[in-house]
Coordinates of C-alpha atoms in Angstrom, one line a residue:
Chain T
X8 CA 319.8 120.7 7.6
X9 CA 317.8 123.1 9.7
X10 CA 314.3 124.3 9.0
X11 CA 312.6 127.4 10.4
X12 CA 308.8 127.4 10.5
X13 CA 306.8 130.6 10.9
X14 CA 303.1 130.3 11.6
X15 CA 301.7 127.3 13.5
X16 CA 298.0 127.9 13.1
X17 CA 295.4 125.5 11.7
X18 CA 297.4 124.9 8.5
X19 CA 301.0 125.4 9.7
X20 CA 300.8 123.1 12.7
X21 CA 300.1 119.9 10.8
X22 CA 302.5 120.9 8.0
X23 CA 305.4 121.5 10.3
X24 CA 304.6 118.3 12.2
X25 CA 304.9 116.3 9.0
X26 CA 308.4 117.7 8.4
X27 CA 309.3 116.9 12.0
X28 CA 307.9 113.4 11.7
X29 CA 310.0 112.9 8.5
X30 CA 313.1 113.5 10.6
X31 CA 313.8 117.2 9.9
X32 CA 315.0 119.5 12.7
X33 CA 312.4 122.3 13.1
X34 CA 312.4 125.6 15.0
X35 CA 309.1 127.3 15.1
X36 CA 307.8 130.8 15.7
X37 CA 304.2 131.9 16.1
X38 CA 302.9 135.3 17.0
X39 CA 300.9 133.7 19.8
X40 CA 303.8 131.9 21.4
X41 CA 301.7 129.2 23.1
X42 CA 300.7 127.8 19.7
X43 CA 304.3 127.1 18.8
X44 CA 305.1 125.9 22.4
X45 CA 302.4 123.3 22.0
X46 CA 304.5 121.5 19.3
X47 CA 307.3 120.8 21.7
X48 CA 309.2 118.6 22.4
X49 CA 309.4 117.4 18.7
X50 CA 309.6 121.0 17.4
X51 CA 311.6 123.7 19.2
X52 CA 309.5 126.8 19.9
X53 CA 311.2 130.2 20.0
X54 CA 309.9 133.7 20.9
X55 CA 311.4 135.8 18.0
X56 CA 311.7 135.4 14.2
X57 CA 315.4 136.2 14.7
X58 CA 316.0 133.1 16.8
X59 CA 313.8 131.1 14.5
X60 CA 315.6 131.8 11.2
X61 CA 319.2 132.7 12.1
X62 CA 320.7 129.2 11.5
X63 CA 318.0 127.9 9.1
X64 CA 318.8 126.5 5.6
X65 CA 315.1 126.7 4.8
X66 CA 312.4 129.1 6.1
X67 CA 308.8 128.2 5.6
X68 CA 305.9 130.5 6.5
X69 CA 302.2 130.3 6.4
X70 CA 300.6 133.2 8.2
X71 CA 297.3 135.2 7.7
X72 CA 297.2 138.2 5.5
X73 CA 299.6 139.8 3.0
X74 CA 300.3 142.5 5.7
X75 CA 301.5 139.6 8.0
X76 CA 303.6 138.2 5.2
X77 CA 305.2 141.6 4.7
X78 CA 305.9 142.1 8.4
X79 CA 307.2 138.6 8.8
X80 CA 309.7 138.9 5.9
X81 CA 311.0 142.3 7.1
X82 CA 312.3 140.3 10.1
X83 CA 313.3 137.2 8.2
X84 CA 315.4 139.0 5.7
X85 CA 317.2 140.9 8.4
X86 CA 318.3 137.6 10.1
X87 CA 318.3 134.8 7.6
X88 CA 321.8 133.4 6.8
X89 CA 323.2 133.8 3.3
X90 CA 322.1 131.2 0.9
X91 CA 318.9 130.3 2.8
X92 CA 315.8 129.4 0.9
X93 CA 312.6 131.2 1.9
X94 CA 309.2 129.7 1.1
X95 CA 306.0 131.6 1.7
X96 CA 303.0 129.3 1.7
X97 CA 300.4 131.9 2.7
X98 CA 297.8 132.7 0.1
X99 CA 299.0 136.3 -0.5
X100 CA 299.6 139.0 -3.0
X101 CA 301.5 138.0 -6.2
X102 CA 302.9 141.5 -6.4
X103 CA 304.2 141.2 -2.9
X104 CA 305.6 137.8 -3.7
X105 CA 307.6 139.2 -6.7
X106 CA 308.9 142.1 -4.5
X107 CA 310.0 139.7 -1.8
X108 CA 311.7 137.5 -4.4
X109 CA 313.6 140.5 -5.6
X110 CA 314.5 141.7 -2.1
X111 CA 315.7 138.2 -1.2
X112 CA 317.8 137.9 -4.3
X113 CA 319.6 141.2 -3.5
X114 CA 320.4 139.8 0.0
X115 CA 321.9 136.5 -1.3
X116 CA 318.7 134.6 -0.3
X117 CA 316.4 132.6 -2.6
X118 CA 312.6 132.7 -2.4
X119 CA 309.6 130.8 -3.6
X120 CA 305.9 131.5 -3.4
X121 CA 304.1 128.2 -2.7
X122 CA 300.4 128.6 -1.6
X123 CA 298.3 125.5 -1.0
X124 CA 294.8 124.2 -1.5
X125 CA 293.1 121.4 0.3
X126 CA 292.3 123.0 3.6
X127 CA 293.0 121.8 7.2
X128 CA 292.0 118.2 6.2
X129 CA 294.6 118.4 3.4
X130 CA 297.2 119.7 5.8
X131 CA 296.5 117.0 8.3
X132 CA 296.5 114.2 5.8
X133 CA 299.5 115.7 3.8
X134 CA 297.3 115.7 0.7
X135 CA 297.7 119.4 -0.1
X136 CA 298.0 120.7 -3.6
X137 CA 300.9 123.1 -3.7
X138 CA 301.5 125.7 -6.5
X139 CA 305.0 127.0 -6.7
X140 CA 306.5 130.2 -8.3
X141 CA 310.1 131.1 -8.4
X142 CA 313.4 129.8 -9.9
X143 CA 313.1 126.3 -11.2
X144 CA 316.3 125.0 -9.6
X145 CA 315.3 126.4 -6.2
X146 CA 311.9 124.7 -6.6
X147 CA 313.8 121.4 -7.3
X148 CA 315.9 121.8 -4.1
X149 CA 312.7 122.4 -2.0
X150 CA 310.6 119.7 -3.8
X151 CA 311.5 116.8 -1.4
X152 CA 310.3 118.9 1.6
X153 CA 307.1 120.0 -0.2
X154 CA 306.4 116.3 -0.9
X155 CA 306.3 115.6 2.8
X156 CA 303.5 118.1 3.2
X157 CA 301.5 117.7 0.0
X158 CA 300.4 115.3 -2.7
X159 CA 300.3 117.3 -5.9
X160 CA 303.2 119.8 -6.3
X161 CA 303.0 121.9 -9.4
X162 CA 305.7 124.3 -10.7
X163 CA 303.8 127.2 -12.2
X164 CA 306.6 129.5 -13.4
X165 CA 308.5 132.6 -12.3
X166 CA 308.2 134.4 -9.0
X167 CA 304.5 135.2 -8.2
X168 CA 303.2 132.4 -10.4
X169 CA 302.3 130.2 -7.4
X170 CA 300.2 133.0 -6.0
X171 CA 298.6 133.7 -9.4
X172 CA 297.7 130.0 -9.7
X173 CA 296.1 130.0 -6.3
X174 CA 294.0 133.1 -7.1
X175 CA 292.9 131.6 -10.5
X176 CA 291.9 128.5 -8.5
X177 CA 289.8 130.6 -6.2
X178 CA 288.3 132.3 -9.2
X179 CA 287.0 129.0 -10.5
X180 CA 285.4 128.3 -7.1
X181 CA 283.6 131.7 -7.2
X182 CA 281.8 130.7 -10.4
X183 CA 281.1 127.1 -9.1
X184 CA 279.6 128.4 -5.8
X185 CA 277.5 131.1 -7.6
X186 CA 276.1 128.6 -10.0
X187 CA 275.1 126.1 -7.3
X188 CA 273.6 128.8 -5.1
X189 CA 271.5 130.3 -7.9
X190 CA 270.3 126.9 -9.0
X191 CA 269.2 125.9 -5.4
X192 CA 267.5 129.3 -4.8
X193 CA 265.7 129.0 -8.1
X194 CA 264.7 125.4 -7.3
X195 CA 263.5 126.4 -3.8
X196 CA 261.3 129.2 -5.2
X197 CA 259.8 126.8 -7.7
X198 CA 259.0 124.3 -5.0
X199 CA 261.3 121.5 -6.1
X200 CA 262.6 118.8 -3.8
X201 CA 266.1 120.2 -3.1
X202 CA 267.6 116.8 -2.2
X203 CA 266.4 115.5 -5.6
X204 CA 267.7 118.6 -7.3
X205 CA 271.2 118.1 -5.7
X206 CA 271.1 114.5 -6.9
X207 CA 270.5 115.8 -10.5
X208 CA 273.3 118.3 -10.2
X209 CA 275.9 115.9 -8.9
X210 CA 274.8 113.2 -11.2
X211 CA 275.8 114.9 -14.5
X212 CA 277.4 117.7 -16.4
X213 CA 276.7 120.2 -13.6
X214 CA 278.7 118.2 -11.1
X215 CA 281.6 119.8 -9.1
X216 CA 283.6 119.2 -6.0
X217 CA 281.8 122.3 -4.5
X218 CA 278.4 120.8 -5.2
X219 CA 279.3 117.6 -3.6
X220 CA 281.0 119.2 -0.6
X221 CA 278.8 122.3 0.0
X222 CA 275.5 121.5 -1.8
X223 CA 273.8 119.6 1.1
X224 CA 275.2 122.2 3.6
X225 CA 273.5 125.0 1.6
X226 CA 270.2 123.1 1.6
X227 CA 270.4 122.4 5.4
X228 CA 271.6 126.0 6.2
X229 CA 274.7 124.4 7.8
X230 CA 277.2 127.2 7.7
X231 CA 279.9 125.4 9.7
X232 CA 283.1 126.6 8.1
X233 CA 285.1 124.3 5.9
X234 CA 286.6 127.5 4.4
X235 CA 286.0 130.8 6.2
X236 CA 284.2 133.6 4.5
X237 CA 286.8 136.0 5.8
X238 CA 289.6 134.0 4.2
X239 CA 287.9 133.6 0.9
X240 CA 287.0 137.3 0.8
X241 CA 290.8 138.0 1.3
X242 CA 291.6 135.8 -1.7
X243 CA 288.9 137.4 -3.9
X244 CA 290.1 140.9 -3.0
X245 CA 293.6 139.8 -4.1
X246 CA 292.2 138.7 -7.5
X247 CA 290.4 142.0 -7.9
X248 CA 293.6 143.9 -7.0
X249 CA 295.7 141.8 -9.5
X250 CA 293.3 141.6 -12.4
X251 CA 293.7 145.3 -13.0
X252 CA 291.5 146.3 -16.0
X253 CA 290.6 142.7 -16.9
X254 CA 286.9 142.3 -16.6
X255 CA 285.9 139.2 -14.6
X256 CA 282.3 139.6 -13.8
X257 CA 281.9 136.4 -11.8
X258 CA 284.7 137.0 -9.4
X259 CA 283.7 140.6 -9.0
X260 CA 280.1 139.7 -8.1
X261 CA 281.4 137.0 -5.6
X262 CA 283.7 139.5 -4.0
X263 CA 280.8 142.0 -3.6
X264 CA 278.5 139.3 -2.1
X265 CA 281.1 138.0 0.4
X266 CA 281.9 141.6 1.4
X267 CA 278.2 142.1 2.2
X268 CA 278.0 138.8 4.0
X269 CA 281.1 139.7 6.0
X270 CA 279.6 143.1 6.9
X271 CA 276.5 141.2 8.2
X272 CA 278.4 138.9 10.6
X273 CA 279.2 135.9 8.4
X274 CA 283.0 136.3 8.6
X275 CA 283.4 133.1 10.6
X276 CA 280.9 131.2 8.5
X277 CA 281.8 128.8 5.7
X278 CA 281.7 130.0 2.1
X279 CA 278.5 128.0 1.5
X280 CA 276.7 130.7 3.6
X281 CA 276.5 132.7 0.3
X282 CA 273.1 131.2 -0.1
X283 CA 271.9 133.5 2.8
X284 CA 273.0 136.4 0.6
X285 CA 270.5 135.3 -2.0
X286 CA 267.8 134.2 0.3
X287 CA 267.9 137.4 2.3
X288 CA 268.0 139.3 -0.9
X289 CA 271.1 141.2 0.3
X290 CA 272.1 142.6 -3.1
Chain K
X16 CA 251.0 99.0 -26.3
X17 CA 251.6 101.6 -29.0
X18 CA 254.0 104.4 -28.8
X19 CA 254.1 107.6 -30.8
X20 CA 257.5 109.4 -31.1
X21 CA 257.7 113.0 -32.3
X22 CA 261.1 114.4 -33.2
X23 CA 263.8 112.2 -34.6
X24 CA 266.8 114.5 -34.4
X25 CA 270.2 114.0 -32.8
X26 CA 268.5 113.2 -29.4
X27 CA 265.2 111.7 -30.5
X28 CA 266.6 109.2 -33.0
X29 CA 268.7 107.1 -30.5
X30 CA 266.0 107.5 -27.8
X31 CA 263.2 106.1 -30.0
X32 CA 265.6 103.4 -31.3
X33 CA 266.2 102.2 -27.7
X34 CA 262.5 101.8 -27.2
X35 CA 262.2 100.0 -30.5
X36 CA 265.1 97.7 -29.6
X37 CA 263.4 96.9 -26.3
X38 CA 260.4 95.5 -28.3
X39 CA 258.0 98.4 -28.3
X40 CA 256.0 99.3 -31.4
X41 CA 256.9 102.8 -32.4
X42 CA 255.3 105.2 -35.0
X43 CA 257.5 108.3 -35.6
X44 CA 256.9 111.7 -37.0
X45 CA 259.5 114.3 -37.8
X46 CA 259.0 117.7 -39.5
X47 CA 261.6 116.7 -42.0
X48 CA 260.1 113.4 -43.0
X49 CA 263.3 111.8 -44.3
X50 CA 264.7 111.8 -40.8
X51 CA 261.8 109.7 -39.6
X52 CA 261.9 107.5 -42.7
X53 CA 265.6 106.7 -42.0
X54 CA 264.4 104.7 -38.9
X55 CA 262.4 102.2 -40.9
X56 CA 261.8 99.3 -41.0
X57 CA 262.1 98.9 -37.2
X58 CA 260.1 102.1 -36.6
X59 CA 257.2 103.1 -38.8
X60 CA 257.5 106.7 -40.2
X61 CA 254.4 108.7 -40.9
X62 CA 253.8 112.1 -42.5
X63 CA 251.4 113.8 -40.0
X64 CA 251.1 114.1 -36.2
X65 CA 247.6 112.9 -36.6
X66 CA 248.7 109.5 -38.0
X67 CA 251.5 109.3 -35.5
X68 CA 249.4 109.7 -32.3
X69 CA 245.8 108.6 -33.1
X70 CA 246.2 105.0 -31.8
X71 CA 249.1 105.7 -29.3
X72 CA 248.9 104.8 -25.6
X73 CA 252.0 107.0 -25.1
X74 CA 253.2 110.0 -27.0
X75 CA 256.8 111.1 -26.6
X76 CA 258.2 114.3 -28.0
X77 CA 261.7 115.9 -28.2
X78 CA 261.7 118.9 -30.6
X79 CA 263.6 122.2 -30.7
X80 CA 262.1 125.3 -29.1
X81 CA 259.1 126.0 -26.9
X82 CA 257.3 127.3 -30.0
X83 CA 257.8 123.9 -31.6
X84 CA 256.4 122.2 -28.5
X85 CA 253.4 124.5 -28.6
X86 CA 252.7 123.8 -32.2
X87 CA 253.3 120.1 -31.8
X88 CA 250.9 119.7 -28.9
X89 CA 248.2 121.7 -30.6
X90 CA 248.0 118.8 -33.1
X91 CA 248.7 116.1 -30.6
X92 CA 245.8 117.1 -28.4
X93 CA 243.4 117.2 -31.3
X94 CA 244.2 113.6 -32.3
X95 CA 245.4 111.7 -29.2
X96 CA 243.0 109.0 -28.0
X97 CA 241.4 109.4 -24.6
X98 CA 243.6 108.2 -21.7
X99 CA 246.8 108.6 -23.6
X100 CA 249.9 109.7 -21.7
X101 CA 251.9 112.5 -23.3
X102 CA 255.6 113.1 -22.4
X103 CA 257.5 116.1 -23.6
X104 CA 261.2 115.6 -23.3
X105 CA 262.2 118.9 -25.0
X106 CA 264.0 121.4 -22.7
X107 CA 261.2 123.9 -22.8
X108 CA 259.3 126.5 -20.8
X109 CA 257.9 125.3 -17.4
X110 CA 255.0 127.8 -17.8
X111 CA 254.1 126.1 -21.1
X112 CA 254.5 122.7 -19.5
X113 CA 252.0 123.6 -16.8
X114 CA 249.6 124.9 -19.4
X115 CA 249.9 121.8 -21.6
X116 CA 249.4 119.6 -18.5
X117 CA 246.1 121.5 -17.7
X118 CA 244.9 121.4 -21.3
X119 CA 245.7 117.6 -21.4
X120 CA 243.8 117.0 -18.2
X121 CA 240.7 118.7 -19.5
X122 CA 240.8 116.5 -22.6
X123 CA 241.0 113.3 -20.6
X124 CA 244.8 113.0 -21.4
X125 CA 247.7 112.9 -19.0
X126 CA 251.0 114.8 -19.4
X127 CA 254.5 114.8 -18.0
X128 CA 257.4 117.1 -18.6
X129 CA 260.6 115.1 -18.8
X130 CA 263.6 116.9 -20.1
X131 CA 267.0 115.2 -20.2
X132 CA 270.7 115.9 -19.7
X133 CA 273.6 114.0 -21.0
X134 CA 273.7 115.1 -24.6
X135 CA 273.8 113.0 -27.7
X136 CA 276.3 110.6 -26.1
X137 CA 273.9 110.0 -23.3
X138 CA 271.1 109.5 -25.7
X139 CA 273.2 107.0 -27.8
X140 CA 274.4 105.1 -24.7
X141 CA 271.0 105.3 -22.9
X142 CA 272.7 107.0 -19.9
X143 CA 270.6 110.1 -19.9
X144 CA 269.5 111.8 -16.7
X145 CA 265.7 112.5 -17.0
X146 CA 263.9 114.9 -14.7
X147 CA 260.2 114.5 -14.5
X148 CA 257.3 116.7 -13.5
X149 CA 253.6 115.8 -13.3
X150 CA 251.4 113.4 -11.4
X151 CA 253.3 110.8 -9.5
X152 CA 251.2 107.8 -10.6
X153 CA 251.5 108.8 -14.2
X154 CA 255.3 109.0 -13.7
X155 CA 255.2 105.5 -12.3
X156 CA 253.3 104.3 -15.3
X157 CA 255.9 105.8 -17.7
X158 CA 259.0 104.9 -15.6
X159 CA 259.7 101.5 -17.3
X160 CA 259.8 103.3 -20.7
X161 CA 262.1 106.1 -19.4
X162 CA 264.4 103.5 -17.9
X163 CA 265.0 102.2 -21.4
X164 CA 266.3 105.6 -22.5
X165 CA 268.1 106.9 -19.4
X166 CA 270.1 105.8 -16.4
X167 CA 269.0 108.3 -13.7
X168 CA 265.3 109.1 -13.6
X169 CA 264.2 111.6 -11.0
X170 CA 260.7 112.6 -10.1
X171 CA 260.9 116.3 -9.3
X172 CA 257.3 117.1 -8.3
X173 CA 254.1 118.6 -9.9
X174 CA 253.7 119.6 -13.6
X175 CA 256.6 121.9 -14.7
X176 CA 259.0 120.6 -12.1
X177 CA 261.0 118.6 -14.6
X178 CA 261.5 121.7 -16.7
X179 CA 262.4 123.8 -13.6
X180 CA 264.9 121.1 -12.6
X181 CA 266.5 121.2 -16.0
X182 CA 266.8 125.0 -15.9
X183 CA 268.3 124.9 -12.5
X184 CA 270.8 122.4 -13.8
X185 CA 271.7 124.7 -16.6
X186 CA 272.1 127.5 -14.1
X187 CA 274.7 125.6 -12.2
X188 CA 276.6 125.1 -15.5
X189 CA 276.6 128.8 -16.2
X190 CA 278.5 129.5 -13.0
X191 CA 280.9 126.6 -13.5
X192 CA 281.7 127.8 -17.1
X193 CA 282.1 131.4 -16.0
X194 CA 284.5 130.4 -13.2
X195 CA 286.7 128.2 -15.4
X196 CA 286.8 130.8 -18.1
X197 CA 287.7 133.7 -15.9
X198 CA 290.4 131.6 -14.2
X199 CA 292.0 130.6 -17.5
X200 CA 291.9 134.2 -18.9
X201 CA 293.5 135.5 -15.6
X202 CA 296.1 132.7 -15.8
X203 CA 296.8 133.5 -19.4
X204 CA 297.3 137.2 -18.8
X205 CA 299.6 136.4 -15.9
X206 CA 301.7 134.1 -18.1
X207 CA 301.0 130.8 -16.3
X208 CA 301.3 127.5 -18.0
X209 CA 297.6 126.8 -18.8
X210 CA 298.0 123.0 -18.9
X211 CA 299.5 123.1 -15.4
X212 CA 296.8 125.5 -14.3
X213 CA 294.1 123.1 -15.5
X214 CA 295.8 120.3 -13.7
X215 CA 295.6 122.4 -10.5
X216 CA 291.9 123.1 -11.1
X217 CA 290.8 119.6 -11.8
X218 CA 293.0 118.2 -9.0
X219 CA 291.2 119.8 -6.1
X220 CA 288.3 121.8 -4.7
X221 CA 287.8 123.7 -8.0
X222 CA 287.2 120.6 -10.0
X223 CA 284.0 120.1 -12.0
X224 CA 282.7 118.0 -14.9
X225 CA 282.8 121.2 -17.0
X226 CA 286.5 121.8 -16.2
X227 CA 287.3 118.2 -17.1
X228 CA 285.2 118.2 -20.3
X229 CA 285.7 121.8 -21.6
X230 CA 288.9 123.1 -19.9
X231 CA 291.4 121.7 -22.4
X232 CA 289.1 122.7 -25.3
X233 CA 289.1 126.3 -24.0
X234 CA 292.9 126.3 -23.8
X235 CA 293.2 124.9 -27.3
X236 CA 290.5 127.1 -28.7
X237 CA 288.7 124.0 -29.9
X238 CA 285.1 125.2 -30.2
X239 CA 283.7 121.9 -31.7
X240 CA 280.2 121.7 -30.2
X241 CA 279.5 119.2 -27.4
X242 CA 276.6 121.5 -26.5
X243 CA 275.6 124.3 -29.0
X244 CA 275.7 127.9 -28.0
X245 CA 272.3 128.4 -29.6
X246 CA 270.7 125.7 -27.5
X247 CA 272.3 126.8 -24.3
X248 CA 271.2 130.4 -25.0
X249 CA 267.6 129.1 -25.4
X250 CA 267.9 127.4 -22.0
X251 CA 269.3 130.5 -20.3
X252 CA 266.6 132.7 -21.7
X253 CA 264.0 130.3 -20.3
X254 CA 265.7 130.7 -16.8
X255 CA 265.6 134.5 -17.2
X256 CA 261.9 134.3 -18.2
X257 CA 261.0 132.1 -15.3
X258 CA 263.0 133.6 -12.6
X259 CA 260.8 136.8 -12.6
X260 CA 262.1 139.3 -10.0
X261 CA 264.6 136.8 -8.5
X262 CA 268.1 138.2 -8.9
X263 CA 270.5 135.6 -10.3
X264 CA 273.5 137.6 -11.4
X265 CA 275.5 134.6 -12.7
X266 CA 272.9 133.3 -15.0
X267 CA 272.0 136.8 -16.2
X268 CA 275.6 137.5 -17.1
X269 CA 276.0 134.2 -18.9
X270 CA 272.8 134.8 -20.9
X271 CA 274.2 138.2 -21.9
X272 CA 277.5 136.7 -22.9
X273 CA 276.0 133.9 -24.9
X274 CA 273.7 136.3 -26.7
X275 CA 276.7 138.5 -27.7
X276 CA 278.6 135.4 -28.8
X277 CA 275.5 134.2 -30.8
X278 CA 275.3 137.7 -32.4
X279 CA 278.9 137.3 -33.5
X280 CA 278.5 134.0 -35.3
X281 CA 279.1 131.5 -32.5
X282 CA 275.6 130.0 -32.5
X283 CA 276.9 126.7 -33.8
X284 CA 280.0 126.6 -31.6
X285 CA 280.2 124.7 -28.3
X286 CA 279.5 126.4 -25.0
X287 CA 283.3 126.5 -24.3
X288 CA 283.6 129.2 -26.9
X289 CA 282.6 131.7 -24.1
X290 CA 286.4 132.1 -23.6
X291 CA 286.3 134.1 -26.9
X292 CA 283.9 136.5 -25.3
X293 CA 286.4 137.2 -22.6
X294 CA 289.5 137.2 -24.8
X295 CA 288.0 139.5 -27.4
X296 CA 286.8 141.7 -24.7
X297 CA 283.2 141.6 -26.0
X298 CA 281.5 142.8 -22.9

């Protein structure tokens, strides 16, 4: 069984390495060739998508933006062998995922959308949560491979459903982050001890993963990225694009805030830097 | 040592009972006398605030709205004995708390604001989180009594700080609830399996106490109150009142949504009923 891996960045590198360590034969492509090359000798690096996918039974990809996904799969579909299963793990557009699924089907290929959560730590520790859309039987074929890379693998439904689930997950986080930030800004203005405040928040019904992970960073103005503003903004824009006339005030506000932060040089900061948006009164 | 207890409702009743069980001598007043009477013989019920507080070393109160607090303390301050320590545990206005603290001081009384989180379950199990504002040495005097009623007791700073901390806590929850609701509504519109979606949310970086406690209720349209819309709306209005020109978009939106829900007959529903606001397109 041969596996093609496209995208060996901060997420793709450890994910492909887990498959390789589990004994699978991997051929990798990355736009910046050196990053793929660095995975040799365990993983074979090649300089074109064609070389990467032509003999593969499975093609996995995790690249940057929906435009990268589109460009990648234009090449993949030209060169993949009949019957191959394509799995895009990028957080990308559900509409694009559905289109690619249909294109693949017409070419005798199968496709899943399978974005992940858990960040680089989750990728390194193989504890990712993976949300999958596409045909159930294709999902079941790929499941053993996904289990090598992640801990919680959830089948969400037809093509596009994996992407939709990931976007819904990011929508929850928007609300969580806004709530924590507004509370800390309010507490600061009122002269409260912010460490004590965070203790109250994480000690009861206001507790969240985000408060535990980002709360202290917000207080200390530590904007070291766990998750980049530029990537989160991409995700939020996808929600806005997909939600159509559905009114989701929280996610709309978060998207606006992160756009403004991004315009002010915070693209490479962590999502917790949204507290600057409030403190600097950027709205 | 004599303790006066004002307000023997769903919260006050178990809280006063814990003090009584710990061996303290309690005299209780409640606007509806029968509710205080029901605590006899362990707790002595009286028909006026005057009778309740006149010999008390400590006066605790947990009533409904800021107007009830104001009315209660007008009487308390008339009749409390010099040196008595007054502790309002109602979630009420920080501005009012500061005023009462100052009034008390002038009369030779001491006052703390000490609102709680943890709901009726927390009150019954004595696991409340209690946030305290006022003079540090007064806090230390009252601490042993607070420890009988709660698990996490946090000194937040000068008078009003307990109320501010509680309002900040409610602000976090507004964001959390909005995020969960918008995600579930989006997921529903996109045809995802909502149980699977909630599993994804609670399994990773979108997890929160609110998602765990209210997520399934939202999916099942179970609006049984854990926390009443009418009480949460009161708290959110206090944040709006106190935040002055600070722009807190999340809490402002939540306040608007809960006001509309309240106007449509959801006052007695649980806060998770906000999903109806989105589903019915009430905005």
